[in-house]
């Protein structure tokens, strides 16, 4: 560091010395020409001419050296000491030549020659004091050699005017040496200050660069794995696509979703989960060296690699999945993960970054449904599915206005009396003569948010119909989705509907699927409270398929639990055990149990034997249109859903 500082200082000195050398050399050339050849024929003229040629030769050589070093110093600062040495030798030789001239030719010199030579020496020394300020030693020596010996010689002369010239010369020499020292000190100081500023500027730049790097990392990198985050990956994929587009080169976008990560997170904790994700990121980096790599979120990673052929891609993904499957030993636990990969190709399947990622995600999702741990390539079936979903979403917008929506009602049967105790409203959509199942359009409406209007329409229609056309003893079950419940104004809208339809709130049973517990665990207790305040009842639908556990039900004030139909179809094996457990819990917590999907008399009998309170299913009735339901009801006497059980 110190060495580098000295070198930089010397480079500046050398540049200063050589930078000022041309005018100095020019003046010296002129002066030596005048003194050697400029006076009328005189004693030792020949010898002076020799001196003159020698001096001109020396100055010429110095001119060449100046030219050479000026160029080289710019490129190689390290050669500054050598350049200074050359300069010093040239300058001191010049000074000695001048000194020699003055002393040697003094004896035969005329008065004008003496006077002019001391003036020339003083002028040269004066110029040197400034021009040589880059090097104190040289500046002082130059003035000293030029003036001091000659002045002393003149002072020793008995002739008064020569004595006077010598005294003035010596005095001038002293002054010039003092000025040269001051000037050199000042220059050295300026150079040191310049370097200090440069260093400070350098440090500042370094700090700014460091901070910029930090900001880049914060905004572009995923802090856990160090991979590109979502935004940065999208950005870099866009740039990559442009590049591939120009070169007409195909690209594969790979969506990697880990299998079994949730289990690690849930059973071993988030710290180990984080370590597992870091290990996955490390392995992906190793395997996909040179590929664009990012973390999409959670346990999802994303890659973009050049596409050569399908077999090559399959080989790559198989190797990748194989490596991810290798167990890793972390904090004494052997962590085992797997991965399913979905791929979409540019330009075959899509041309935009966002679009390709979506398609790769879909392909992964589809592959996960079929068989985990493999590669799923985006295909025509999925493309058709996307087109269909797009069409459905856009047509759903106007479905209510175009009167394509219809409510069917499926009766709920009281187990003891086998009489209708209530009905469940089920939404139907007739699109251009085709019936679209709710399992298809409800999730689409949930994704797009259209479910809010749709759900509102269902509640309005169903409450109106129940109040106007159904016996007051019958309950009305309406399915509501999580998206509806998350809406701030839901409770307010519901109370409006109840007020307008004048339906008794206790007759309305809102069916909420268990998935609500997983998607927004804090929402359910709050919602239950608000619904109870309105007097409305709450039923947990599809019980057993989601995330809630029996123990969780203890803390939730629900009124009914509807056991999912998968358990009813499974009565001979595990279904019976589950239902028995639900019944025991129901007994102690005081809620009623509905079994849905009852398709046979055997199932109905088994469920009655188990003590289930209400039954619903094709065995009793399909979902019916309003007139069909009314016809069915006329044939029997209904029993209220909340009738006391024997
Ligand atoms: P869910 O609420 O569990 O409704 C019961 C589903 O099971 C209905 O299907 C019904 O037709 C069917 N089902 C009834 N008995 C049987 C049986 O014995 N065997 C079989 N295999 N199936 C039976 P659907 O009408 O297709 O409705 C499917 C789902 O769509 C509903 O499941 C519900 O989650 C949702 N859904 C329907 N209407 C609405 C609505 O207005 N709003 C919301 N948010 N979701 C709705
Ligand atoms: Mg339901
Ligand atoms: Mg259900």
Tab-separated table of N, CA, C and O and ligand atoms in Angstrom, residues 407-408 410 424-428 435-443 446 451 454-455 457-459 478-482 484 511 513 541-542 562 564-565 596-600 603 616-623, ligand 1:
chain	number	residue	atom	x	y	z
A	407	UNK	N	-81.041	-22.539	-9.694
A	407	UNK	CA	-80.762	-23.266	-8.453
A	407	UNK	C	-81.560	-24.566	-8.415
A	407	UNK	O	-82.746	-24.579	-8.737
A	408	UNK	N	-80.856	-25.626	-8.042
A	408	UNK	CA	-81.528	-26.890	-7.750
A	408	UNK	C	-81.512	-27.074	-6.237
A	408	UNK	O	-80.671	-26.500	-5.550
A	410	UNK	N	-81.562	-30.003	-3.153
A	410	UNK	CA	-81.524	-31.423	-2.793
A	410	UNK	C	-82.021	-31.574	-1.352
A	410	UNK	O	-81.497	-30.920	-0.434
A	424	UNK	N	-80.821	-28.337	0.342
A	424	UNK	CA	-79.559	-27.639	0.054
A	424	UNK	C	-79.641	-27.045	-1.340
A	424	UNK	O	-79.975	-27.750	-2.301
A	425	UNK	N	-79.342	-25.742	-1.433
A	425	UNK	CA	-79.367	-25.085	-2.744
A	425	UNK	C	-78.062	-25.394	-3.474
A	425	UNK	O	-76.979	-25.206	-2.923
A	426	UNK	N	-78.183	-25.876	-4.711
A	426	UNK	CA	-76.987	-26.202	-5.497
A	426	UNK	C	-77.072	-25.482	-6.842
A	426	UNK	O	-78.099	-25.568	-7.535
A	427	UNK	N	-76.029	-24.777	-7.168
A	427	UNK	CA	-76.046	-23.910	-8.340
A	427	UNK	C	-75.821	-24.702	-9.637
A	427	UNK	O	-74.993	-25.615	-9.678
A	428	UNK	N	-76.578	-24.341	-10.679
A	428	UNK	CA	-76.432	-24.970	-11.989
A	428	UNK	C	-76.197	-23.882	-13.036
A	428	UNK	O	-76.753	-22.789	-12.933
A	435	UNK	N	-74.538	-28.357	-19.647
A	435	UNK	CA	-74.553	-28.061	-18.205
A	435	UNK	C	-73.123	-28.088	-17.669
A	435	UNK	O	-72.439	-29.117	-17.766
A	436	UNK	N	-72.682	-26.952	-17.140
A	436	UNK	CA	-71.311	-26.888	-16.608
A	436	UNK	C	-71.385	-27.256	-15.128
A	436	UNK	O	-72.102	-26.608	-14.366
A	437	UNK	N	-70.658	-28.286	-14.686
A	437	UNK	CA	-70.751	-28.689	-13.279
A	437	UNK	C	-70.162	-27.639	-12.345
A	437	UNK	O	-69.167	-26.999	-12.689
A	438	UNK	N	-70.757	-27.475	-11.169
A	438	UNK	CA	-70.233	-26.473	-10.213
A	438	UNK	C	-68.788	-26.761	-9.811
A	438	UNK	O	-68.043	-25.847	-9.531
A	439	UNK	N	-68.413	-28.035	-9.809
A	439	UNK	CA	-67.025	-28.363	-9.474
A	439	UNK	C	-66.046	-27.700	-10.448
A	439	UNK	O	-64.887	-27.495	-10.126
A	440	UNK	N	-66.542	-27.394	-11.659
A	440	UNK	CA	-65.682	-26.757	-12.664
A	440	UNK	C	-65.746	-25.237	-12.537
A	440	UNK	O	-64.727	-24.559	-12.474
A	441	UNK	N	-66.988	-24.688	-12.504
A	441	UNK	CA	-67.053	-23.221	-12.581
A	441	UNK	C	-66.891	-22.514	-11.239
A	441	UNK	O	-66.467	-21.363	-11.200
A	442	UNK	N	-67.203	-23.199	-10.125
A	442	UNK	CA	-67.045	-22.516	-8.825
A	442	UNK	C	-65.556	-22.184	-8.554
A	442	UNK	O	-65.239	-21.042	-8.227
A	443	UNK	N	-64.638	-23.145	-8.749
A	443	UNK	CA	-63.223	-22.773	-8.537
A	443	UNK	C	-62.768	-21.637	-9.452
A	443	UNK	O	-62.011	-20.768	-9.036
A	446	UNK	N	-64.044	-18.520	-8.064
A	446	UNK	CA	-63.292	-18.167	-6.854
A	446	UNK	C	-61.976	-17.498	-7.223
A	446	UNK	O	-61.582	-16.498	-6.632
A	451	UNK	N	-67.090	-15.048	-7.761
A	451	UNK	CA	-67.921	-15.787	-6.812
A	451	UNK	C	-68.672	-14.849	-5.863
A	451	UNK	O	-69.739	-15.193	-5.358
A	454	UNK	N	-71.799	-13.992	-7.676
A	454	UNK	CA	-72.516	-15.245	-7.875
A	454	UNK	C	-73.129	-15.727	-6.554
A	454	UNK	O	-74.315	-16.081	-6.476
A	455	UNK	N	-72.309	-15.702	-5.512
A	455	UNK	CA	-72.744	-16.158	-4.188
A	455	UNK	C	-73.870	-15.288	-3.645
A	455	UNK	O	-74.814	-15.783	-3.020
A	457	UNK	N	-76.019	-13.664	-5.461
A	457	UNK	CA	-77.215	-14.006	-6.251
A	457	UNK	C	-77.853	-15.291	-5.704
A	457	UNK	O	-79.070	-15.357	-5.523
A	458	UNK	N	-77.015	-16.311	-5.398
A	458	UNK	CA	-77.513	-17.591	-4.883
A	458	UNK	C	-78.256	-17.367	-3.561
A	458	UNK	O	-79.379	-17.850	-3.369
A	459	UNK	N	-77.627	-16.619	-2.664
A	459	UNK	CA	-78.245	-16.382	-1.352
A	459	UNK	C	-79.599	-15.690	-1.499
A	459	UNK	O	-80.599	-16.085	-0.879
A	478	UNK	N	-77.121	-23.235	2.226
A	478	UNK	CA	-76.489	-22.567	1.082
A	478	UNK	C	-74.972	-22.679	1.242
A	478	UNK	O	-74.440	-22.437	2.321
A	479	UNK	N	-74.317	-23.076	0.158
A	479	UNK	CA	-72.846	-23.170	0.188
A	479	UNK	C	-72.236	-21.778	0.031
A	479	UNK	O	-72.634	-21.025	-0.864
A	480	UNK	N	-71.289	-21.447	0.888
A	480	UNK	CA	-70.573	-20.173	0.689
A	480	UNK	C	-69.067	-20.460	0.601
A	480	UNK	O	-68.563	-21.349	1.285
A	481	UNK	N	-68.447	-19.696	-0.235
A	481	UNK	CA	-67.004	-19.948	-0.419
A	481	UNK	C	-66.172	-19.007	0.461
A	481	UNK	O	-66.645	-17.968	0.915
A	482	UNK	N	-64.932	-19.404	0.674
A	482	UNK	CA	-64.028	-18.618	1.530
A	482	UNK	C	-63.904	-17.191	1.024
A	482	UNK	O	-63.892	-16.243	1.800
A	484	UNK	N	-66.011	-15.366	-0.426
A	484	UNK	CA	-67.158	-14.553	-0.019
A	484	UNK	C	-67.000	-14.104	1.429
A	484	UNK	O	-67.232	-12.949	1.767
A	511	UNK	N	-73.149	-23.464	4.547
A	511	UNK	CA	-72.182	-24.564	4.477
A	511	UNK	C	-70.814	-24.015	4.073
A	511	UNK	O	-70.665	-23.401	3.017
A	513	UNK	N	-66.807	-25.000	3.547
A	513	UNK	CA	-65.954	-26.198	3.415
A	513	UNK	C	-64.786	-26.109	4.383
A	513	UNK	O	-64.347	-25.035	4.779
A	541	UNK	N	-68.896	-28.331	5.774
A	541	UNK	CA	-69.184	-29.221	4.636
A	541	UNK	C	-67.963	-30.088	4.315
A	541	UNK	O	-66.832	-29.750	4.679
A	542	UNK	N	-68.209	-31.187	3.643
A	542	UNK	CA	-67.137	-32.091	3.192
A	542	UNK	C	-66.200	-32.459	4.326
A	542	UNK	O	-64.971	-32.529	4.143
A	562	UNK	N	-71.124	-31.977	8.132
A	562	UNK	CA	-71.590	-32.830	7.040
A	562	UNK	C	-70.433	-33.732	6.618
A	562	UNK	O	-69.422	-33.246	6.075
A	564	UNK	N	-68.203	-36.052	4.571
A	564	UNK	CA	-67.996	-36.134	3.124
A	564	UNK	C	-68.439	-37.490	2.574
A	564	UNK	O	-68.333	-38.519	3.244
A	565	UNK	N	-68.903	-37.462	1.318
A	565	UNK	CA	-69.486	-38.678	0.760
A	565	UNK	C	-68.458	-39.792	0.541
A	565	UNK	O	-68.814	-40.951	0.431
A	596	UNK	N	-73.655	-37.065	3.639
A	596	UNK	CA	-74.032	-36.760	2.253
A	596	UNK	C	-73.551	-37.878	1.330
A	596	UNK	O	-72.644	-38.637	1.663
A	597	UNK	N	-74.220	-38.008	0.193
A	597	UNK	CA	-73.814	-39.041	-0.765
A	597	UNK	C	-74.366	-40.414	-0.427
A	597	UNK	O	-73.738	-41.427	-0.726
A	598	UNK	N	-75.552	-40.446	0.185
A	598	UNK	CA	-76.159	-41.744	0.504
A	598	UNK	C	-76.811	-42.287	-0.768
A	598	UNK	O	-77.697	-41.643	-1.327
A	599	UNK	N	-76.351	-43.443	-1.219
A	599	UNK	CA	-76.814	-43.938	-2.519
A	599	UNK	C	-77.592	-45.245	-2.437
A	599	UNK	O	-78.148	-45.711	-3.432
A	600	UNK	N	-77.592	-45.864	-1.249
A	600	UNK	CA	-78.309	-47.148	-1.189
A	600	UNK	C	-79.015	-47.289	0.159
A	600	UNK	O	-78.676	-46.593	1.125
A	603	UNK	N	-76.635	-48.348	2.883
A	603	UNK	CA	-75.871	-47.231	3.472
A	603	UNK	C	-76.751	-46.444	4.434
A	603	UNK	O	-76.339	-46.096	5.540
A	616	UNK	N	-78.509	-37.368	3.206
A	616	UNK	CA	-78.705	-36.651	1.942
A	616	UNK	C	-78.043	-37.477	0.853
A	616	UNK	O	-76.932	-37.967	1.037
A	617	UNK	N	-78.720	-37.676	-0.256
A	617	UNK	CA	-78.088	-38.455	-1.320
A	617	UNK	C	-79.075	-38.902	-2.355
A	617	UNK	O	-80.296	-38.744	-2.204
A	618	UNK	N	-78.552	-39.449	-3.446
A	618	UNK	CA	-79.381	-39.855	-4.569
A	618	UNK	C	-80.389	-40.928	-4.161
A	618	UNK	O	-81.416	-41.097	-4.799
A	619	UNK	N	-80.079	-41.680	-3.087
A	619	UNK	CA	-81.010	-42.715	-2.641
A	619	UNK	C	-82.353	-42.078	-2.281
A	619	UNK	O	-83.418	-42.650	-2.534
A	620	UNK	N	-82.289	-40.875	-1.704
A	620	UNK	CA	-83.529	-40.198	-1.312
A	620	UNK	C	-84.029	-39.285	-2.426
A	620	UNK	O	-85.191	-39.341	-2.805
A	621	UNK	N	-83.110	-38.435	-2.915
A	621	UNK	CA	-83.505	-37.530	-4.007
A	621	UNK	C	-82.278	-36.903	-4.639
A	621	UNK	O	-81.304	-36.612	-3.951
A	622	UNK	N	-82.372	-36.704	-5.934
A	622	UNK	CA	-81.333	-35.958	-6.660
A	622	UNK	C	-81.550	-34.473	-6.362
A	622	UNK	O	-82.621	-34.094	-5.878
A	623	UNK	N	-80.615	-33.601	-6.705
A	623	UNK	CA	-80.919	-32.163	-6.664
A	623	UNK	C	-82.063	-31.897	-7.645
A	623	UNK	O	-82.022	-32.379	-8.781
B	1	LIG	P1	-71.465	-30.042	-1.887
B	1	LIG	O1	-71.859	-28.804	-1.193
B	1	LIG	O2	-70.758	-31.065	-1.065
B	1	LIG	O3	-72.704	-30.601	-2.571
B	1	LIG	C1	-73.007	-31.948	-2.681
B	1	LIG	C2	-72.654	-32.450	-4.015
B	1	LIG	O4	-72.808	-33.864	-4.033
B	1	LIG	C3	-73.597	-31.957	-5.116
B	1	LIG	O5	-72.846	-31.856	-6.308
B	1	LIG	C4	-74.594	-33.068	-5.234
B	1	LIG	O6	-75.237	-33.113	-6.490
B	1	LIG	C5	-73.732	-34.243	-5.033
B	1	LIG	N1	-74.480	-35.369	-4.488
B	1	LIG	C6	-75.565	-35.368	-3.676
B	1	LIG	N2	-75.967	-36.650	-3.388
B	1	LIG	C7	-75.089	-37.474	-4.027
B	1	LIG	C8	-74.962	-38.887	-4.106
B	1	LIG	O7	-75.720	-39.652	-3.554
B	1	LIG	N3	-73.924	-39.377	-4.855
B	1	LIG	C9	-73.083	-38.556	-5.504
B	1	LIG	N4	-72.125	-39.091	-6.212
B	1	LIG	N5	-73.180	-37.201	-5.452
B	1	LIG	C10	-74.177	-36.668	-4.711
B	1	LIG	P2	-72.900	-30.605	-7.205
B	1	LIG	O8	-74.247	-30.038	-7.232
B	1	LIG	O9	-72.229	-30.979	-8.457
B	1	LIG	O10	-72.005	-29.594	-6.372
B	1	LIG	C11	-70.656	-29.787	-6.214
B	1	LIG	C12	-70.087	-28.790	-5.280
B	1	LIG	O11	-70.118	-27.489	-5.837
B	1	LIG	C13	-70.829	-28.662	-3.981
B	1	LIG	O12	-70.466	-29.690	-3.105
B	1	LIG	C14	-70.410	-27.324	-3.500
B	1	LIG	O13	-69.150	-27.409	-2.848
B	1	LIG	C15	-70.236	-26.591	-4.799
B	1	LIG	N6	-71.396	-25.711	-5.007
B	1	LIG	C16	-72.581	-25.987	-5.550
B	1	LIG	N7	-73.375	-24.907	-5.535
B	1	LIG	C17	-72.670	-23.930	-4.942
B	1	LIG	C18	-72.938	-22.567	-4.600
B	1	LIG	O14	-74.032	-22.030	-4.823
B	1	LIG	N8	-71.949	-21.859	-3.993
B	1	LIG	C19	-70.733	-22.419	-3.701
B	1	LIG	N9	-69.808	-21.678	-3.111
B	1	LIG	N10	-70.464	-23.691	-4.001
B	1	LIG	C20	-71.430	-24.448	-4.598
